[in-house]
Amino acid sequence: MAGTAGTPGTPRVLRAMNDRAALDLLLEHGPLSRTRIGKLTGLSKPTASQLLARLEAAGLVRVTGTSEGRPGPNAQLYAVDPTAAYAAGLDVTPDRIRAAVADITGRTVGEHELPTPGRHPAQPVVQQVTDALDGAVKAAGLARSDVHRLVIGTPGAFDPNTGRLRYASHLPGWHSPTLLDELAAALPMSVEYENDVNLAAIAEQRLGAARGHADFVLLWNEEGLGAALVLGGRLHRGWTGGAGEVGFLPVPGTPLVRQVAKANSGGYQELAGSQAIPRLARELGVPDVPSGPHSEAAAALVARAADHASGPHRELLQAYATRLATGLASLVSVLDPELVVLSGSALTAGGEVLRALVQAELEELAAARPRLVVGDVREHPVLRGALESALAATRDEVFDTSR
């Protein structure tokens, strides 16, 4: 019986596999000649020519110039057509929504930030989301309908069983049981929702310190303390999406926090969260403790402390490292990860100095010995992870030439 379009091994499927391999090579290397694509894919020159003609006709690649500086005639160079599709990401916090649009190559083409201050939002969440997205789309010179897929990152997680946001009582307006349906009706593209720390882990896995690692933990400390768990190369989200909500973890050194969902805090958050660092600095006699948002004050204090070899600043950094290692010891004892990535401004501000102190403390407190590294993706890691997630799904759909 003749194979169908979806049967493995049929000519159409094999062509689609070669097409995707060539497109991935163009994304990785940039413009390539037909000869170079043939060598990298193992295809003959006639087959590579047919492949490129097919992708050019489908609007997936285009000629971008010719090779120069080599003997013989110049060869045409092919690249992925950046206008083949667009993807978008949103990073949502209680204070603002940051939005960005990227073309299919991953280049950011439009950004926008929408302030959303106050416990009682002046605009409905659906309008906030569409306004933020439209701002980025407009900056890119596009229309909302040009966006193929949107990934929205929020604190907490939407429970896959109920569709309601959990573990983020501090995010006003996002807890309606009909919110996801309302957003689906308002947005013309596919929409996915992901925990913000999980998206930071995706950014590190694809672009940063966790590349090549199948098992790692990302510890995040900014507005809140959280973790992302990557096991076997895949995010572990848990039954209700709450895996990694380590801020609620009971730890030695703090009183038990009961009814943690109502308190929106827990032992590890109280011990090592960003709000604890200014308080600890005052107790240790650190001068000129900054005021303002906890995450900004904490990052400033940690950065300043990392520059001091002694005195109350170094005492602050050592005490902070011990507190961080106290919670990490429970995580690594259960998960035994290959790597721990430190991310979020209250961790990355300490750089290598803080990392080394936490590593030494962790080796004293836990039998497992994962390697600790500081995250490489420093600029808007949640938003970058949202874009990477949206782009991966968009490429899987747009680059599939078997249909």
Coordinates of C-alpha atoms in Angstrom, one line a residue:
M1 CA 0.0 0.0 0.0
A2 CA 1.3 3.4 -0.9
G3 CA 2.5 5.5 2.0
T4 CA 0.6 8.6 3.1
A5 CA 2.0 12.0 3.7
G6 CA 2.5 11.3 7.4
T7 CA 4.1 7.8 6.9
P8 CA 7.8 7.7 8.1
G9 CA 10.1 6.8 5.2
T10 CA 7.9 8.2 2.4
P11 CA 9.6 10.6 0.0
R12 CA 7.5 13.5 1.3
V13 CA 8.5 12.9 4.9
L14 CA 12.1 12.5 4.0
R15 CA 12.1 15.7 2.0
A16 CA 10.5 17.5 5.0
M17 CA 13.2 16.1 7.3
N18 CA 15.9 17.4 4.9
D19 CA 14.1 20.8 4.6
R20 CA 14.1 21.1 8.4
A21 CA 17.7 20.1 8.7
A22 CA 18.7 22.8 6.2
L23 CA 16.6 25.5 7.9
D24 CA 18.1 24.7 11.2
L25 CA 21.6 24.9 9.7
L26 CA 20.7 28.3 8.2
L27 CA 19.5 29.5 11.6
E28 CA 22.7 28.3 13.3
H29 CA 25.3 29.4 10.7
G30 CA 23.6 32.3 8.9
P31 CA 23.8 32.6 5.1
L32 CA 25.1 29.5 3.3
S33 CA 25.8 28.5 -0.3
R34 CA 24.1 25.5 -1.9
T35 CA 27.4 23.7 -1.9
R36 CA 27.9 24.3 1.8
I37 CA 24.4 23.2 2.6
G38 CA 24.9 20.0 0.6
K39 CA 28.1 19.2 2.6
L40 CA 26.5 19.9 6.0
T41 CA 23.4 17.8 5.2
G42 CA 25.1 15.1 3.2
L43 CA 22.9 15.8 0.2
S44 CA 24.0 15.8 -3.4
K45 CA 24.2 19.0 -5.3
P46 CA 21.0 18.3 -7.4
T47 CA 19.1 17.4 -4.2
A48 CA 20.3 20.5 -2.4
S49 CA 19.3 22.6 -5.3
Q50 CA 15.8 21.1 -5.3
L51 CA 15.6 21.6 -1.6
L52 CA 16.5 25.3 -1.8
A53 CA 14.1 25.9 -4.7
R54 CA 11.4 24.3 -2.7
L55 CA 12.1 26.4 0.4
E56 CA 12.4 29.5 -1.7
A57 CA 9.0 28.9 -3.3
A58 CA 7.5 28.3 0.1
G59 CA 8.7 31.7 1.3
L60 CA 11.1 30.1 3.9
V61 CA 14.4 31.1 2.5
R62 CA 15.7 33.8 0.2
V63 CA 18.9 34.8 -1.6
T64 CA 20.8 37.3 0.4
G65 CA 23.9 37.9 -1.7
T66 CA 26.9 36.0 -3.1
S67 CA 30.1 34.6 -1.7
E68 CA 33.2 36.5 -2.4
G69 CA 37.0 36.1 -2.1
R70 CA 37.2 32.5 -3.4
P71 CA 38.4 31.3 -6.8
G72 CA 35.8 30.7 -9.5
P73 CA 32.3 32.2 -9.9
N74 CA 30.6 33.7 -6.8
A75 CA 27.9 31.4 -5.3
Q76 CA 24.5 32.6 -4.2
L77 CA 24.0 32.7 -0.4
Y78 CA 20.7 31.6 1.1
A79 CA 19.3 32.5 4.5
V80 CA 16.0 32.0 6.3
D81 CA 13.5 34.6 5.3
P82 CA 13.0 36.6 8.5
T83 CA 9.5 37.6 7.4
A84 CA 8.3 34.0 7.2
A85 CA 6.7 34.2 10.6
Y86 CA 6.7 36.2 13.9
A87 CA 6.4 35.2 17.5
A88 CA 5.9 37.2 20.6
G89 CA 6.5 37.0 24.4
L90 CA 5.2 38.8 27.4
D91 CA 6.8 39.1 30.9
V92 CA 4.1 40.0 33.4
T93 CA 4.8 41.3 36.9
P94 CA 2.5 43.3 39.3
D95 CA 4.2 46.5 38.2
R96 CA 4.5 46.2 34.4
I97 CA 4.1 44.0 31.3
R98 CA 7.1 43.8 29.1
A99 CA 6.4 42.7 25.5
A100 CA 8.6 41.8 22.5
V101 CA 8.1 40.5 19.0
A102 CA 10.8 38.5 17.2
D103 CA 11.0 37.3 13.6
I104 CA 11.5 33.6 12.8
T105 CA 15.3 34.0 13.0
G106 CA 15.1 35.1 16.6
R107 CA 15.9 38.8 16.0
T108 CA 13.8 41.1 18.2
V109 CA 12.0 43.5 16.0
G110 CA 9.7 45.3 18.4
E111 CA 9.5 46.0 22.2
H112 CA 7.1 47.7 24.5
E113 CA 6.7 48.2 28.2
L114 CA 3.3 48.9 29.8
P115 CA 3.2 50.1 33.4
T116 CA 0.6 48.3 35.5
P117 CA 1.0 49.7 39.0
G118 CA -1.5 49.4 41.9
R119 CA -3.3 46.6 43.6
H120 CA -6.5 47.4 41.7
P121 CA -5.7 47.6 38.0
A122 CA -7.4 50.5 36.1
Q123 CA -7.7 48.3 33.0
P124 CA -9.0 44.7 32.7
V125 CA -6.2 42.2 32.3
V126 CA -7.3 41.4 28.7
Q127 CA -6.9 45.0 27.8
Q128 CA -3.5 45.2 29.5
V129 CA -2.3 42.2 27.5
T130 CA -3.5 43.4 24.2
D131 CA -2.2 46.9 24.8
A132 CA 1.3 45.6 25.7
L133 CA 1.3 43.2 22.7
D134 CA 0.0 45.9 20.3
G135 CA 2.7 48.3 21.5
A136 CA 5.4 45.8 20.6
V137 CA 3.7 44.9 17.3
K138 CA 3.5 48.6 16.4
A139 CA 7.1 49.1 17.2
A140 CA 7.9 46.2 14.8
G141 CA 5.8 47.8 12.0
L142 CA 3.4 44.8 12.0
A143 CA -0.2 44.1 12.7
R144 CA -1.5 41.9 15.6
S145 CA -2.5 39.3 13.0
D146 CA 1.1 38.9 11.8
V147 CA 2.1 37.2 15.1
H148 CA 1.9 33.4 14.8
R149 CA 2.3 32.5 18.5
L150 CA 2.4 34.3 21.9
V151 CA 3.9 33.0 25.1
I152 CA 2.9 34.8 28.3
G153 CA 5.1 34.5 31.4
T154 CA 3.6 35.1 34.9
P155 CA 4.6 34.5 38.5
G156 CA 2.9 31.3 39.7
A157 CA 1.3 28.9 37.2
F158 CA -2.0 28.3 35.6
D159 CA -3.4 25.0 37.0
P160 CA -3.9 22.7 34.0
N161 CA -6.8 21.1 35.8
T162 CA -8.8 24.3 36.6
G163 CA -7.3 27.0 34.3
R164 CA -6.9 29.3 37.3
L165 CA -3.7 31.1 38.3
R166 CA -2.1 29.6 41.5
Y167 CA 0.9 30.6 43.7
A168 CA 0.7 34.3 42.7
S169 CA -1.9 36.1 44.9
H170 CA 0.2 39.3 44.4
L171 CA -0.7 39.5 40.7
P172 CA -4.0 41.6 40.7
G173 CA -6.7 40.8 38.2
W174 CA -5.2 37.5 36.9
H175 CA -7.3 35.1 39.0
S176 CA -10.6 35.0 37.2
P177 CA -11.7 31.5 36.2
T178 CA -12.7 32.8 32.8
L179 CA -9.5 34.8 32.1
L180 CA -7.9 32.2 29.7
D181 CA -11.1 32.0 27.7
E182 CA -11.3 35.8 27.5
L183 CA -7.7 36.1 26.3
A184 CA -8.3 33.3 23.7
A185 CA -11.2 35.2 22.3
A186 CA -9.3 38.5 22.2
L187 CA -6.1 37.2 20.6
P188 CA -5.9 35.9 17.0
M189 CA -2.9 33.7 17.5
S190 CA -2.0 30.6 19.5
V191 CA -1.3 31.5 23.2
E192 CA 0.6 29.6 25.8
Y193 CA 1.2 30.4 29.5
E194 CA 4.3 29.6 31.4
N195 CA 5.8 30.3 34.9
D196 CA 8.3 33.2 34.7
V197 CA 11.1 31.2 36.3
N198 CA 10.6 28.3 34.0
L199 CA 11.0 30.8 31.1
A200 CA 14.3 32.0 32.6
A201 CA 15.4 28.4 32.6
I202 CA 14.5 28.0 28.9
A203 CA 16.5 31.0 28.1
E204 CA 19.6 29.6 30.0
Q205 CA 19.0 26.2 28.4
R206 CA 19.0 27.5 24.8
L207 CA 21.2 30.6 25.0
G208 CA 23.1 30.6 28.3
A209 CA 24.8 28.7 31.1
A210 CA 22.7 25.5 30.9
R211 CA 23.4 24.7 27.2
G212 CA 24.2 21.0 26.9
H213 CA 22.8 20.1 30.3
A214 CA 19.9 17.7 30.6
D215 CA 19.4 18.0 34.3
F216 CA 19.7 21.3 36.1
V217 CA 18.0 23.6 38.6
L218 CA 17.7 27.3 38.1
L219 CA 17.4 29.2 41.3
W220 CA 15.8 32.6 40.8
N221 CA 15.7 35.5 43.3
E222 CA 14.2 38.8 42.2
E223 CA 10.6 39.9 43.2
G224 CA 10.2 36.4 44.6
L225 CA 12.3 33.3 45.3
G226 CA 11.6 30.4 43.0
A227 CA 13.2 27.6 41.0
A228 CA 12.9 25.8 37.7
L229 CA 13.5 22.1 37.5
V230 CA 14.7 20.6 34.2
L231 CA 14.9 16.8 34.2
G232 CA 16.0 14.8 31.2
G233 CA 16.0 18.0 29.2
R234 CA 12.4 18.8 29.9
L235 CA 10.8 21.2 32.4
H236 CA 9.1 19.5 35.3
R237 CA 6.0 21.4 36.1
G238 CA 4.2 19.1 38.6
W239 CA 0.5 18.2 38.8
T240 CA -0.8 21.8 39.4
G241 CA 2.1 23.6 37.7
G242 CA 3.6 24.4 41.1
A243 CA 6.9 22.5 40.9
G244 CA 9.7 24.9 41.7
E245 CA 7.7 27.1 44.0
V246 CA 10.5 26.8 46.6
G247 CA 9.8 30.1 48.3
F248 CA 7.1 28.2 50.2
L249 CA 9.7 25.6 51.3
P250 CA 10.0 25.3 55.1
V251 CA 13.7 25.7 56.1
P252 CA 15.7 25.9 59.3
G253 CA 16.3 29.5 60.5
T254 CA 12.8 30.8 60.2
P255 CA 9.5 30.2 62.0
L256 CA 7.0 28.0 60.2
V257 CA 4.8 30.0 57.9
R258 CA 1.3 28.6 57.9
Q259 CA -1.4 29.1 55.3
V260 CA 1.4 30.0 52.8
A261 CA -1.0 30.6 49.9
K262 CA -2.7 33.4 51.9
A263 CA 0.7 34.8 53.1
N264 CA 2.2 34.4 49.6
S265 CA 5.4 33.5 51.3
G266 CA 7.1 30.7 53.1
G267 CA 10.2 29.8 55.0
Y268 CA 12.8 30.0 52.2
Q269 CA 11.3 33.2 51.0
E270 CA 11.5 34.7 54.5
L271 CA 15.1 33.4 54.9
A272 CA 16.7 34.3 51.6
G273 CA 14.2 36.3 49.5
S274 CA 15.1 39.8 48.3
Q275 CA 13.0 41.3 51.1
A276 CA 15.2 39.7 53.7
I277 CA 18.5 41.2 52.4
P278 CA 18.0 44.9 53.4
R279 CA 16.7 43.7 56.8
L280 CA 19.8 41.5 57.3
A281 CA 22.1 44.4 56.1
R282 CA 20.7 46.7 58.8
E283 CA 21.2 44.0 61.5
L284 CA 24.8 43.6 60.5
G285 CA 25.5 47.3 60.5
V286 CA 25.9 47.8 56.7
P287 CA 25.8 51.6 56.1
D288 CA 23.5 53.3 53.6
V289 CA 21.0 50.5 53.1
P290 CA 19.0 51.6 50.1
S291 CA 15.2 52.0 50.2
G292 CA 12.8 51.3 47.4
P293 CA 11.6 48.1 45.9
H294 CA 13.0 45.0 47.6
S295 CA 14.5 43.5 44.4
E296 CA 16.3 46.7 43.5
A297 CA 17.6 47.3 47.0
A298 CA 18.7 43.7 47.4
A299 CA 20.6 43.7 44.1
A300 CA 22.3 46.9 45.0
L301 CA 23.4 45.6 48.4
V302 CA 24.6 42.3 47.0
A303 CA 26.6 44.0 44.2
R304 CA 28.2 46.3 46.8
A305 CA 29.0 43.5 49.2
A306 CA 30.7 41.5 46.4
D307 CA 33.2 44.3 46.1
H308 CA 34.3 44.1 49.8
A309 CA 36.8 41.6 51.1
S310 CA 35.9 42.2 54.8
G311 CA 33.7 44.1 57.2
P312 CA 29.9 44.1 57.4
H313 CA 29.5 43.9 53.7
R314 CA 31.4 40.6 53.5
E315 CA 29.4 39.4 56.6
L316 CA 26.2 40.2 54.7
L317 CA 27.4 38.3 51.6
Q318 CA 28.5 35.3 53.7
A319 CA 25.2 35.2 55.7
Y320 CA 23.2 35.5 52.4
A321 CA 25.2 32.6 50.9
T322 CA 24.5 30.4 53.9
R323 CA 20.8 31.2 53.7
L324 CA 20.7 30.4 50.0
A325 CA 22.6 27.1 50.5
T326 CA 20.2 26.1 53.3
G327 CA 17.3 25.9 50.9
L328 CA 19.4 24.6 48.0
A329 CA 20.5 21.7 50.1
S330 CA 17.0 20.3 50.2
L331 CA 16.6 20.7 46.5
V332 CA 19.8 19.0 45.5
S333 CA 19.4 16.2 48.0
V334 CA 16.2 15.2 46.4
L335 CA 16.9 16.0 42.7
D336 CA 20.7 15.4 42.5
P337 CA 21.0 17.8 39.5
E338 CA 24.1 18.1 37.3
L339 CA 24.1 21.9 37.5
V340 CA 22.5 24.8 39.5
V341 CA 22.2 28.1 37.7
L342 CA 21.9 31.2 39.8
S343 CA 19.6 33.8 38.1
G344 CA 17.6 36.9 39.0
S345 CA 19.1 40.2 40.0
A346 CA 19.5 39.4 43.7
L347 CA 21.7 36.5 42.7
T348 CA 23.5 37.6 39.5
A349 CA 24.5 40.9 41.3
G350 CA 26.9 38.9 43.5
G351 CA 28.7 37.4 40.5
E352 CA 31.5 34.9 41.0
V353 CA 32.1 36.0 44.6
L354 CA 28.6 35.0 45.7
R355 CA 28.6 31.9 43.6
A356 CA 31.8 30.6 45.2
L357 CA 30.5 31.3 48.7
V358 CA 27.2 29.4 48.0
Q359 CA 29.1 26.5 46.4
A360 CA 31.3 26.1 49.5
E361 CA 28.3 26.3 51.9
L362 CA 26.3 23.8 49.8
E363 CA 29.2 21.3 49.9
E364 CA 29.0 21.5 53.7
L365 CA 25.2 21.0 53.9
A366 CA 24.4 18.5 51.2
A367 CA 25.8 15.1 50.1
A368 CA 25.1 15.9 46.4
R369 CA 27.7 18.1 44.7
P370 CA 26.2 19.9 41.7
R371 CA 28.3 22.6 40.0
L372 CA 27.0 26.1 40.6
V373 CA 27.2 28.7 37.8
V374 CA 25.9 32.3 37.4
G375 CA 23.3 32.7 34.6
D376 CA 24.5 34.1 31.3
V377 CA 21.2 35.6 30.2
R378 CA 21.1 38.9 32.1
E379 CA 18.9 41.1 30.0
H380 CA 15.2 40.3 30.5
P381 CA 15.7 36.5 30.9
V382 CA 12.0 35.8 31.4
L383 CA 11.0 37.7 28.2
R384 CA 13.9 36.1 26.3
G385 CA 12.7 32.7 27.5
A386 CA 9.1 33.5 26.4
L387 CA 10.4 34.4 22.9
E388 CA 12.5 31.3 22.7
S389 CA 9.5 29.1 23.7
A390 CA 7.2 30.9 21.2
L391 CA 9.9 30.7 18.4
A392 CA 10.5 26.9 19.0
A393 CA 6.8 26.1 18.5
T394 CA 6.4 28.5 15.6
R395 CA 9.3 27.0 13.8
D396 CA 8.0 23.5 14.3
E397 CA 4.8 24.6 12.6
V398 CA 6.1 26.9 9.9
F399 CA 9.1 24.8 8.9
D400 CA 7.0 21.6 8.5
T401 CA 6.9 21.2 4.7
S402 CA 5.3 17.7 4.9
R403 CA 1.8 19.1 4.9

